[in-house]
Short mmCIF file of C-alpha atoms in Angstrom, two decimals:
data_model
loop_
_atom_site.label_atom_id
_atom_site.label_comp_id
_atom_site.label_asym_id
_atom_site.label_seq_id
_atom_site.Cartn_x
_atom_site.Cartn_y
_atom_site.Cartn_z
CA MET A 1 27.19 7.44 12.32
CA SER A 2 24.60 5.71 13.94
CA SER A 3 21.93 3.24 11.59
CA ASN A 4 18.98 5.17 11.35
CA LYS A 5 21.05 7.65 9.87
CA LEU A 6 21.34 5.62 7.64
CA LEU A 7 17.52 4.60 6.69
CA SER A 8 15.05 5.92 4.91
CA ILE A 9 12.20 8.03 6.83
CA ILE A 10 9.93 5.09 5.80
CA ASP A 11 12.11 2.55 6.29
CA ARG A 12 12.64 3.99 10.33
CA ARG A 13 8.78 3.75 10.66
CA LEU A 14 8.11 0.23 9.46
CA LYS A 15 10.24 -0.08 11.11
CA LEU A 16 9.12 1.24 14.89
CA GLY A 17 5.79 -0.14 13.59
CA GLY A 18 6.98 -4.22 13.02
CA ASP A 19 8.88 -3.71 16.71
CA ARG A 20 5.55 -2.78 18.59
CA LYS A 21 4.05 -5.49 17.21
CA ARG A 22 6.28 -7.53 17.97
CA VAL A 23 5.64 -5.95 21.65
CA ASP A 24 2.34 -6.32 21.44
CA LYS A 25 2.40 -10.06 20.58
CA GLU A 26 4.63 -10.50 23.30
CA SER A 27 2.76 -9.21 26.22
CA LEU A 28 -0.80 -10.86 25.47
CA LYS A 29 0.95 -13.96 24.33
CA ALA A 30 -0.24 -15.62 27.54
CA TYR A 31 -3.49 -14.00 27.38
CA ASP A 32 -4.07 -14.95 24.64
CA GLN A 33 -2.94 -18.04 25.32
CA LYS A 34 -5.77 -18.74 28.73
CA VAL A 35 -7.80 -15.97 27.94
CA TYR A 36 -8.63 -14.70 24.72
CA ASN A 37 -8.62 -18.03 22.31
CA PRO A 38 -10.61 -20.42 24.44
CA ALA A 39 -13.24 -17.94 25.00
CA MET A 40 -13.27 -17.68 21.18
CA THR A 41 -12.84 -21.22 19.49
CA LYS A 42 -16.32 -21.19 22.27
CA LEU A 43 -17.95 -18.38 20.78
CA ARG A 44 -17.56 -19.39 16.87
CA GLU A 45 -18.76 -23.31 17.90
CA ASP A 46 -21.91 -21.25 19.52
CA CYS A 47 -22.13 -19.21 16.25
CA ALA A 48 -21.67 -22.78 14.01
CA ALA A 49 -24.48 -23.87 16.55
CA GLU A 50 -26.76 -21.35 15.69
CA GLY A 51 -25.70 -20.31 11.84
CA HIS A 52 -22.66 -18.73 10.89
CA GLU A 53 -24.54 -15.53 8.73
CA GLY A 54 -21.88 -14.28 5.50
CA ILE A 55 -21.83 -10.72 4.87
CA SER A 56 -24.02 -9.74 2.66
CA GLY A 57 -21.68 -8.77 -0.72
CA THR A 58 -19.29 -11.42 0.00
CA THR A 59 -19.01 -12.87 -3.95
CA GLY A 60 -17.50 -17.37 -4.76
CA MET A 61 -16.83 -20.06 -1.72
CA PHE A 62 -15.28 -18.31 0.46
CA ARG A 63 -17.44 -16.00 3.22
CA ILE A 64 -16.52 -14.28 6.84
CA CYS A 65 -19.16 -15.05 9.07
CA GLY A 66 -21.10 -10.89 10.14
CA LYS A 67 -21.05 -12.61 13.56
CA CYS A 68 -18.20 -14.76 14.93
CA GLY A 69 -15.96 -13.02 11.82
CA LEU A 70 -15.29 -16.66 11.36
CA SER A 71 -14.39 -17.54 7.60
CA PHE A 72 -15.49 -19.90 6.07
CA ILE A 73 -16.31 -21.59 2.80
CA GLY A 74 -20.22 -22.29 1.87
CA ASN A 75 -23.70 -20.55 3.06
CA GLY A 76 -22.02 -21.88 7.13
CA ARG A 77 -25.45 -24.32 7.95
#
């Protein structure tokens, strides 16, 4: 009997999804390090210079910038 037969359908689906995410992450690792992460850092620095714009409707201290997606505390200015 295969080990998959011992797992429920949902456990098998969750395992497949987790395996897929792991493979995706490994596949993108070099791109993220060389391209994506430096570009996002620069983009968020540029956004901070202009002033982050909190998404309306957020409450409390923590906000998300509607332009660059950064989480921040306060008004972002």
